[in-house]
Amino acid sequence: MEQRFFYCPVCGGALIKSCLNGRQRLVCSKCGQINYENPIVGVAAIIRNSKGQILMAKRAPGLTYEGLWCIPCGYVEYDEDILAAVVRETQEETGLVIEPLEVYAVHSNFHDTKQHTVGIWFKTKIIAGKVLPGDDVCELMWSDINNPPVLAFKTDEYVLKQLISDEV
């Protein structure tokens, strides 16, 4: 485990490495607070048009995997429900207002060795809006799920393969 934090968020004491329940953890040397490094939760919107194409987002310059494509996605805020997060992130990135219909897939993402995330993909329905690239996106396109552009994330590949399999 690469140490990313050095001081306790509760009291400011130094964090020390300790073995707890067979796992290496960082524990505060002053107050005993255990620093759990949990994954961050992300959401993604599977948006299909009447032709069965899926909306794909090209990642903006400055982001990890810039210039590569992904299913529109983003992080859940600390105090935010996952349904609200997928609606918010979709509107920020695509200009579309969507309704989440169902959880379609859940995957652990190990794309970034410094940050483990858990992604939740939702099937959605467009309610309103116009497709316009926004926050974190430089381009949007409707893509055939059988012939997607070069993808940023392996987990999006899994989701597309699952969609293809479900349609057979």
mmCIF file with all atom_site columns, C-alpha atoms in Angstrom:
data_model
loop_
_atom_site.group_PDB
_atom_site.id
_atom_site.type_symbol
_atom_site.label_atom_id
_atom_site.label_alt_id
_atom_site.label_comp_id
_atom_site.label_asym_id
_atom_site.label_entity_id
_atom_site.label_seq_id
_atom_site.pdbx_PDB_ins_code
_atom_site.Cartn_x
_atom_site.Cartn_y
_atom_site.Cartn_z
_atom_site.occupancy
_atom_site.B_iso_or_equiv
_atom_site.pdbx_formal_charge
_atom_site.auth_seq_id
_atom_site.auth_comp_id
_atom_site.auth_asym_id
_atom_site.auth_atom_id
_atom_site.pdbx_PDB_model_num
ATOM 1   C CA . MET A 1 1   ? 0.000   0.000   0.000   1.00 0.00 ? 1   MET A CA 1
ATOM 2   C CA . GLU A 1 2   ? 1.452   3.320   -1.063  1.00 0.00 ? 2   GLU A CA 1
ATOM 3   C CA . GLN A 1 3   ? 0.991   5.812   1.753   1.00 0.00 ? 3   GLN A CA 1
ATOM 4   C CA . ARG A 1 4   ? -1.016  8.806   0.487   1.00 0.00 ? 4   ARG A CA 1
ATOM 5   C CA . PHE A 1 5   ? -2.007  10.277  3.849   1.00 0.00 ? 5   PHE A CA 1
ATOM 6   C CA . PHE A 1 6   ? 0.332   11.161  6.712   1.00 0.00 ? 6   PHE A CA 1
ATOM 7   C CA . TYR A 1 7   ? -1.853  12.922  9.294   1.00 0.00 ? 7   TYR A CA 1
ATOM 8   C CA . CYS A 1 8   ? -5.100  12.008  11.002  1.00 0.00 ? 8   CYS A CA 1
ATOM 9   C CA . PRO A 1 9   ? -8.178  13.839  9.653   1.00 0.00 ? 9   PRO A CA 1
ATOM 10  C CA . VAL A 1 10  ? -9.680  13.773  13.184  1.00 0.00 ? 10  VAL A CA 1
ATOM 11  C CA . CYS A 1 11  ? -6.890  15.129  15.414  1.00 0.00 ? 11  CYS A CA 1
ATOM 12  C CA . GLY A 1 12  ? -3.891  15.829  13.157  1.00 0.00 ? 12  GLY A CA 1
ATOM 13  C CA . GLY A 1 13  ? -1.707  13.148  14.742  1.00 0.00 ? 13  GLY A CA 1
ATOM 14  C CA . ALA A 1 14  ? 0.822   11.222  12.663  1.00 0.00 ? 14  ALA A CA 1
ATOM 15  C CA . LEU A 1 15  ? -0.491  8.125   10.901  1.00 0.00 ? 15  LEU A CA 1
ATOM 16  C CA . ILE A 1 16  ? 1.501   4.967   11.440  1.00 0.00 ? 16  ILE A CA 1
ATOM 17  C CA . LYS A 1 17  ? 1.317   1.647   9.597   1.00 0.00 ? 17  LYS A CA 1
ATOM 18  C CA . SER A 1 18  ? -0.257  -1.140  11.584  1.00 0.00 ? 18  SER A CA 1
ATOM 19  C CA . CYS A 1 19  ? -1.505  -4.640  10.813  1.00 0.00 ? 19  CYS A CA 1
ATOM 20  C CA . LEU A 1 20  ? -5.199  -4.986  11.735  1.00 0.00 ? 20  LEU A CA 1
ATOM 21  C CA . ASN A 1 21  ? -7.184  -8.130  10.943  1.00 0.00 ? 21  ASN A CA 1
ATOM 22  C CA . GLY A 1 22  ? -4.492  -9.257  8.527   1.00 0.00 ? 22  GLY A CA 1
ATOM 23  C CA . ARG A 1 23  ? -4.461  -5.989  6.528   1.00 0.00 ? 23  ARG A CA 1
ATOM 24  C CA . GLN A 1 24  ? -2.040  -3.099  6.570   1.00 0.00 ? 24  GLN A CA 1
ATOM 25  C CA . ARG A 1 25  ? -3.837  0.048   7.787   1.00 0.00 ? 25  ARG A CA 1
ATOM 26  C CA . LEU A 1 26  ? -2.864  3.571   8.734   1.00 0.00 ? 26  LEU A CA 1
ATOM 27  C CA . VAL A 1 27  ? -3.726  4.321   12.370  1.00 0.00 ? 27  VAL A CA 1
ATOM 28  C CA . CYS A 1 28  ? -3.444  7.629   14.208  1.00 0.00 ? 28  CYS A CA 1
ATOM 29  C CA . SER A 1 29  ? -0.627  7.579   16.756  1.00 0.00 ? 29  SER A CA 1
ATOM 30  C CA . LYS A 1 30  ? -2.578  10.005  19.010  1.00 0.00 ? 30  LYS A CA 1
ATOM 31  C CA . CYS A 1 31  ? -6.282  9.093   18.938  1.00 0.00 ? 31  CYS A CA 1
ATOM 32  C CA . GLY A 1 32  ? -6.241  5.595   17.401  1.00 0.00 ? 32  GLY A CA 1
ATOM 33  C CA . GLN A 1 33  ? -8.509  6.530   14.469  1.00 0.00 ? 33  GLN A CA 1
ATOM 34  C CA . ILE A 1 34  ? -8.182  3.940   11.677  1.00 0.00 ? 34  ILE A CA 1
ATOM 35  C CA . ASN A 1 35  ? -7.805  5.471   8.207   1.00 0.00 ? 35  ASN A CA 1
ATOM 36  C CA . TYR A 1 36  ? -9.737  3.186   5.840   1.00 0.00 ? 36  TYR A CA 1
ATOM 37  C CA . GLU A 1 37  ? -8.958  3.761   2.171   1.00 0.00 ? 37  GLU A CA 1
ATOM 38  C CA . ASN A 1 38  ? -12.288 2.901   0.606   1.00 0.00 ? 38  ASN A CA 1
ATOM 39  C CA . PRO A 1 39  ? -13.114 3.070   -3.098  1.00 0.00 ? 39  PRO A CA 1
ATOM 40  C CA . ILE A 1 40  ? -14.821 6.102   -4.596  1.00 0.00 ? 40  ILE A CA 1
ATOM 41  C CA . VAL A 1 41  ? -18.225 5.560   -6.212  1.00 0.00 ? 41  VAL A CA 1
ATOM 42  C CA . GLY A 1 42  ? -18.885 6.583   -9.796  1.00 0.00 ? 42  GLY A CA 1
ATOM 43  C CA . VAL A 1 43  ? -22.005 6.441   -11.961 1.00 0.00 ? 43  VAL A CA 1
ATOM 44  C CA . ALA A 1 44  ? -22.474 6.131   -15.719 1.00 0.00 ? 44  ALA A CA 1
ATOM 45  C CA . ALA A 1 45  ? -25.511 6.669   -17.957 1.00 0.00 ? 45  ALA A CA 1
ATOM 46  C CA . ILE A 1 46  ? -26.288 4.235   -20.756 1.00 0.00 ? 46  ILE A CA 1
ATOM 47  C CA . ILE A 1 47  ? -28.169 6.505   -23.159 1.00 0.00 ? 47  ILE A CA 1
ATOM 48  C CA . ARG A 1 48  ? -29.568 4.952   -26.342 1.00 0.00 ? 48  ARG A CA 1
ATOM 49  C CA . ASN A 1 49  ? -31.267 6.654   -29.285 1.00 0.00 ? 49  ASN A CA 1
ATOM 50  C CA . SER A 1 50  ? -34.089 5.303   -31.469 1.00 0.00 ? 50  SER A CA 1
ATOM 51  C CA . LYS A 1 51  ? -31.499 3.640   -33.752 1.00 0.00 ? 51  LYS A CA 1
ATOM 52  C CA . GLY A 1 52  ? -30.070 1.668   -30.813 1.00 0.00 ? 52  GLY A CA 1
ATOM 53  C CA . GLN A 1 53  ? -26.845 3.676   -30.783 1.00 0.00 ? 53  GLN A CA 1
ATOM 54  C CA . ILE A 1 54  ? -25.214 4.597   -27.476 1.00 0.00 ? 54  ILE A CA 1
ATOM 55  C CA . LEU A 1 55  ? -24.066 8.089   -26.543 1.00 0.00 ? 55  LEU A CA 1
ATOM 56  C CA . MET A 1 56  ? -20.288 8.245   -26.024 1.00 0.00 ? 56  MET A CA 1
ATOM 57  C CA . ALA A 1 57  ? -18.249 11.068  -24.501 1.00 0.00 ? 57  ALA A CA 1
ATOM 58  C CA . LYS A 1 58  ? -14.698 12.033  -25.501 1.00 0.00 ? 58  LYS A CA 1
ATOM 59  C CA . ARG A 1 59  ? -12.664 12.886  -22.413 1.00 0.00 ? 59  ARG A CA 1
ATOM 60  C CA . ALA A 1 60  ? -11.457 16.485  -22.322 1.00 0.00 ? 60  ALA A CA 1
ATOM 61  C CA . PRO A 1 61  ? -7.813  17.626  -22.296 1.00 0.00 ? 61  PRO A CA 1
ATOM 62  C CA . GLY A 1 62  ? -6.261  17.485  -18.833 1.00 0.00 ? 62  GLY A CA 1
ATOM 63  C CA . LEU A 1 63  ? -8.277  14.482  -17.672 1.00 0.00 ? 63  LEU A CA 1
ATOM 64  C CA . THR A 1 64  ? -6.879  11.002  -17.265 1.00 0.00 ? 64  THR A CA 1
ATOM 65  C CA . TYR A 1 65  ? -7.277  9.142   -20.555 1.00 0.00 ? 65  TYR A CA 1
ATOM 66  C CA . GLU A 1 66  ? -7.859  12.439  -22.382 1.00 0.00 ? 66  GLU A CA 1
ATOM 67  C CA . GLY A 1 67  ? -9.006  12.078  -25.963 1.00 0.00 ? 67  GLY A CA 1
ATOM 68  C CA . LEU A 1 68  ? -10.400 8.592   -25.385 1.00 0.00 ? 68  LEU A CA 1
ATOM 69  C CA . TRP A 1 69  ? -14.084 7.755   -25.242 1.00 0.00 ? 69  TRP A CA 1
ATOM 70  C CA . CYS A 1 70  ? -16.355 6.547   -22.464 1.00 0.00 ? 70  CYS A CA 1
ATOM 71  C CA . ILE A 1 71  ? -19.948 6.116   -21.480 1.00 0.00 ? 71  ILE A CA 1
ATOM 72  C CA . PRO A 1 72  ? -20.895 9.473   -19.815 1.00 0.00 ? 72  PRO A CA 1
ATOM 73  C CA . CYS A 1 73  ? -19.885 9.166   -16.174 1.00 0.00 ? 73  CYS A CA 1
ATOM 74  C CA . GLY A 1 74  ? -18.783 10.928  -13.025 1.00 0.00 ? 74  GLY A CA 1
ATOM 75  C CA . TYR A 1 75  ? -18.334 10.710  -9.279  1.00 0.00 ? 75  TYR A CA 1
ATOM 76  C CA . VAL A 1 76  ? -21.020 10.625  -6.624  1.00 0.00 ? 76  VAL A CA 1
ATOM 77  C CA . GLU A 1 77  ? -20.722 13.535  -4.176  1.00 0.00 ? 77  GLU A CA 1
ATOM 78  C CA . TYR A 1 78  ? -20.382 12.661  -0.470  1.00 0.00 ? 78  TYR A CA 1
ATOM 79  C CA . ASP A 1 79  ? -23.958 13.646  0.439   1.00 0.00 ? 79  ASP A CA 1
ATOM 80  C CA . GLU A 1 80  ? -25.595 12.643  -2.857  1.00 0.00 ? 80  GLU A CA 1
ATOM 81  C CA . ASP A 1 81  ? -27.875 9.745   -3.770  1.00 0.00 ? 81  ASP A CA 1
ATOM 82  C CA . ILE A 1 82  ? -26.603 7.652   -6.702  1.00 0.00 ? 82  ILE A CA 1
ATOM 83  C CA . LEU A 1 83  ? -29.754 8.348   -8.745  1.00 0.00 ? 83  LEU A CA 1
ATOM 84  C CA . ALA A 1 84  ? -29.329 12.098  -8.293  1.00 0.00 ? 84  ALA A CA 1
ATOM 85  C CA . ALA A 1 85  ? -25.642 11.738  -9.181  1.00 0.00 ? 85  ALA A CA 1
ATOM 86  C CA . VAL A 1 86  ? -26.278 10.008  -12.527 1.00 0.00 ? 86  VAL A CA 1
ATOM 87  C CA . VAL A 1 87  ? -28.889 12.649  -13.434 1.00 0.00 ? 87  VAL A CA 1
ATOM 88  C CA . ARG A 1 88  ? -26.521 15.503  -12.448 1.00 0.00 ? 88  ARG A CA 1
ATOM 89  C CA . GLU A 1 89  ? -23.417 14.071  -14.128 1.00 0.00 ? 89  GLU A CA 1
ATOM 90  C CA . THR A 1 90  ? -25.331 13.302  -17.322 1.00 0.00 ? 90  THR A CA 1
ATOM 91  C CA . GLN A 1 91  ? -26.708 16.826  -17.542 1.00 0.00 ? 91  GLN A CA 1
ATOM 92  C CA . GLU A 1 92  ? -23.286 18.345  -16.809 1.00 0.00 ? 92  GLU A CA 1
ATOM 93  C CA . GLU A 1 93  ? -21.530 16.258  -19.453 1.00 0.00 ? 93  GLU A CA 1
ATOM 94  C CA . THR A 1 94  ? -24.169 15.890  -22.176 1.00 0.00 ? 94  THR A CA 1
ATOM 95  C CA . GLY A 1 95  ? -26.811 18.605  -21.742 1.00 0.00 ? 95  GLY A CA 1
ATOM 96  C CA . LEU A 1 96  ? -29.457 15.901  -21.419 1.00 0.00 ? 96  LEU A CA 1
ATOM 97  C CA . VAL A 1 97  ? -31.927 15.418  -18.606 1.00 0.00 ? 97  VAL A CA 1
ATOM 98  C CA . ILE A 1 98  ? -32.364 11.688  -18.088 1.00 0.00 ? 98  ILE A CA 1
ATOM 99  C CA . GLU A 1 99  ? -34.407 9.364   -15.946 1.00 0.00 ? 99  GLU A CA 1
ATOM 100 C CA . PRO A 1 100 ? -32.476 6.420   -14.504 1.00 0.00 ? 100 PRO A CA 1
ATOM 101 C CA . LEU A 1 101 ? -34.499 3.270   -15.239 1.00 0.00 ? 101 LEU A CA 1
ATOM 102 C CA . GLU A 1 102 ? -32.454 0.492   -13.643 1.00 0.00 ? 102 GLU A CA 1
ATOM 103 C CA . VAL A 1 103 ? -28.995 -0.456  -12.488 1.00 0.00 ? 103 VAL A CA 1
ATOM 104 C CA . TYR A 1 104 ? -27.521 -2.346  -15.423 1.00 0.00 ? 104 TYR A CA 1
ATOM 105 C CA . ALA A 1 105 ? -24.021 -3.216  -14.221 1.00 0.00 ? 105 ALA A CA 1
ATOM 106 C CA . VAL A 1 106 ? -21.657 -2.725  -11.287 1.00 0.00 ? 106 VAL A CA 1
ATOM 107 C CA . HIS A 1 107 ? -17.884 -3.160  -11.632 1.00 0.00 ? 107 HIS A CA 1
ATOM 108 C CA . SER A 1 108 ? -14.743 -2.504  -9.624  1.00 0.00 ? 108 SER A CA 1
ATOM 109 C CA . ASN A 1 109 ? -12.464 -0.178  -11.577 1.00 0.00 ? 109 ASN A CA 1
ATOM 110 C CA . PHE A 1 110 ? -8.732  -0.491  -11.186 1.00 0.00 ? 110 PHE A CA 1
ATOM 111 C CA . HIS A 1 111 ? -7.851  1.863   -14.088 1.00 0.00 ? 111 HIS A CA 1
ATOM 112 C CA . ASP A 1 112 ? -5.874  4.177   -11.831 1.00 0.00 ? 112 ASP A CA 1
ATOM 113 C CA . THR A 1 113 ? -3.474  2.405   -9.492  1.00 0.00 ? 113 THR A CA 1
ATOM 114 C CA . LYS A 1 114 ? -3.758  5.261   -6.984  1.00 0.00 ? 114 LYS A CA 1
ATOM 115 C CA . GLN A 1 115 ? -7.556  5.343   -6.870  1.00 0.00 ? 115 GLN A CA 1
ATOM 116 C CA . HIS A 1 116 ? -9.877  2.342   -6.771  1.00 0.00 ? 116 HIS A CA 1
ATOM 117 C CA . THR A 1 117 ? -13.443 3.129   -7.819  1.00 0.00 ? 117 THR A CA 1
ATOM 118 C CA . VAL A 1 118 ? -16.694 1.217   -8.005  1.00 0.00 ? 118 VAL A CA 1
ATOM 119 C CA . GLY A 1 119 ? -18.789 2.099   -11.049 1.00 0.00 ? 119 GLY A CA 1
ATOM 120 C CA . ILE A 1 120 ? -22.557 1.762   -11.362 1.00 0.00 ? 120 ILE A CA 1
ATOM 121 C CA . TRP A 1 121 ? -23.991 1.844   -14.910 1.00 0.00 ? 121 TRP A CA 1
ATOM 122 C CA . PHE A 1 122 ? -27.661 2.791   -15.310 1.00 0.00 ? 122 PHE A CA 1
ATOM 123 C CA . LYS A 1 123 ? -29.984 2.236   -18.223 1.00 0.00 ? 123 LYS A CA 1
ATOM 124 C CA . THR A 1 124 ? -31.662 5.591   -18.770 1.00 0.00 ? 124 THR A CA 1
ATOM 125 C CA . LYS A 1 125 ? -34.357 7.387   -20.710 1.00 0.00 ? 125 LYS A CA 1
ATOM 126 C CA . ILE A 1 126 ? -33.945 10.889  -22.186 1.00 0.00 ? 126 ILE A CA 1
ATOM 127 C CA . ILE A 1 127 ? -36.484 13.312  -20.695 1.00 0.00 ? 127 ILE A CA 1
ATOM 128 C CA . ALA A 1 128 ? -35.296 16.628  -22.154 1.00 0.00 ? 128 ALA A CA 1
ATOM 129 C CA . GLY A 1 129 ? -32.323 18.592  -23.411 1.00 0.00 ? 129 GLY A CA 1
ATOM 130 C CA . LYS A 1 130 ? -30.069 18.781  -26.415 1.00 0.00 ? 130 LYS A CA 1
ATOM 131 C CA . VAL A 1 131 ? -26.831 16.827  -26.845 1.00 0.00 ? 131 VAL A CA 1
ATOM 132 C CA . LEU A 1 132 ? -24.066 19.332  -26.064 1.00 0.00 ? 132 LEU A CA 1
ATOM 133 C CA . PRO A 1 133 ? -20.619 18.516  -24.642 1.00 0.00 ? 133 PRO A CA 1
ATOM 134 C CA . GLY A 1 134 ? -20.119 20.039  -21.227 1.00 0.00 ? 134 GLY A CA 1
ATOM 135 C CA . ASP A 1 135 ? -18.112 19.442  -18.087 1.00 0.00 ? 135 ASP A CA 1
ATOM 136 C CA . ASP A 1 136 ? -15.107 17.075  -18.630 1.00 0.00 ? 136 ASP A CA 1
ATOM 137 C CA . VAL A 1 137 ? -16.174 16.311  -22.227 1.00 0.00 ? 137 VAL A CA 1
ATOM 138 C CA . CYS A 1 138 ? -14.889 17.812  -25.486 1.00 0.00 ? 138 CYS A CA 1
ATOM 139 C CA . GLU A 1 139 ? -17.092 15.857  -27.895 1.00 0.00 ? 139 GLU A CA 1
ATOM 140 C CA . LEU A 1 140 ? -20.155 13.599  -27.912 1.00 0.00 ? 140 LEU A CA 1
ATOM 141 C CA . MET A 1 141 ? -21.237 11.090  -30.533 1.00 0.00 ? 141 MET A CA 1
ATOM 142 C CA . TRP A 1 142 ? -23.794 8.386   -31.099 1.00 0.00 ? 142 TRP A CA 1
ATOM 143 C CA . SER A 1 143 ? -21.972 5.102   -31.626 1.00 0.00 ? 143 SER A CA 1
ATOM 144 C CA . ASP A 1 144 ? -22.943 1.645   -32.784 1.00 0.00 ? 144 ASP A CA 1
ATOM 145 C CA . ILE A 1 145 ? -22.392 -0.603  -29.750 1.00 0.00 ? 145 ILE A CA 1
ATOM 146 C CA . ASN A 1 146 ? -20.752 -3.179  -32.029 1.00 0.00 ? 146 ASN A CA 1
ATOM 147 C CA . ASN A 1 147 ? -18.189 -0.659  -33.286 1.00 0.00 ? 147 ASN A CA 1
ATOM 148 C CA . PRO A 1 148 ? -17.326 1.783   -30.483 1.00 0.00 ? 148 PRO A CA 1
ATOM 149 C CA . PRO A 1 149 ? -14.484 4.313   -30.628 1.00 0.00 ? 149 PRO A CA 1
ATOM 150 C CA . VAL A 1 150 ? -11.275 3.673   -28.653 1.00 0.00 ? 150 VAL A CA 1
ATOM 151 C CA . LEU A 1 151 ? -12.456 3.407   -25.049 1.00 0.00 ? 151 LEU A CA 1
ATOM 152 C CA . ALA A 1 152 ? -10.787 4.889   -21.996 1.00 0.00 ? 152 ALA A CA 1
ATOM 153 C CA . PHE A 1 153 ? -12.032 2.257   -19.575 1.00 0.00 ? 153 PHE A CA 1
ATOM 154 C CA . LYS A 1 154 ? -12.001 -1.534  -19.773 1.00 0.00 ? 154 LYS A CA 1
ATOM 155 C CA . THR A 1 155 ? -15.181 -1.639  -17.716 1.00 0.00 ? 155 THR A CA 1
ATOM 156 C CA . ASP A 1 156 ? -17.067 0.283   -20.433 1.00 0.00 ? 156 ASP A CA 1
ATOM 157 C CA . GLU A 1 157 ? -15.943 -2.487  -22.788 1.00 0.00 ? 157 GLU A CA 1
ATOM 158 C CA . TYR A 1 158 ? -17.490 -5.051  -20.431 1.00 0.00 ? 158 TYR A CA 1
ATOM 159 C CA . VAL A 1 159 ? -20.756 -3.096  -20.341 1.00 0.00 ? 159 VAL A CA 1
ATOM 160 C CA . LEU A 1 160 ? -20.920 -2.802  -24.141 1.00 0.00 ? 160 LEU A CA 1
ATOM 161 C CA . LYS A 1 161 ? -20.259 -6.544  -24.504 1.00 0.00 ? 161 LYS A CA 1
ATOM 162 C CA . GLN A 1 162 ? -23.022 -7.230  -21.985 1.00 0.00 ? 162 GLN A CA 1
ATOM 163 C CA . LEU A 1 163 ? -25.427 -4.971  -23.934 1.00 0.00 ? 163 LEU A CA 1
ATOM 164 C CA . ILE A 1 164 ? -24.581 -6.804  -27.169 1.00 0.00 ? 164 ILE A CA 1
ATOM 165 C CA . SER A 1 165 ? -25.045 -10.180 -25.480 1.00 0.00 ? 165 SER A CA 1
ATOM 166 C CA . ASP A 1 166 ? -28.406 -9.144  -24.010 1.00 0.00 ? 166 ASP A CA 1
ATOM 167 C CA . GLU A 1 167 ? -29.672 -8.100  -27.449 1.00 0.00 ? 167 GLU A CA 1
ATOM 168 C CA . VAL A 1 168 ? -28.974 -11.467 -29.071 1.00 0.00 ? 168 VAL A CA 1
#
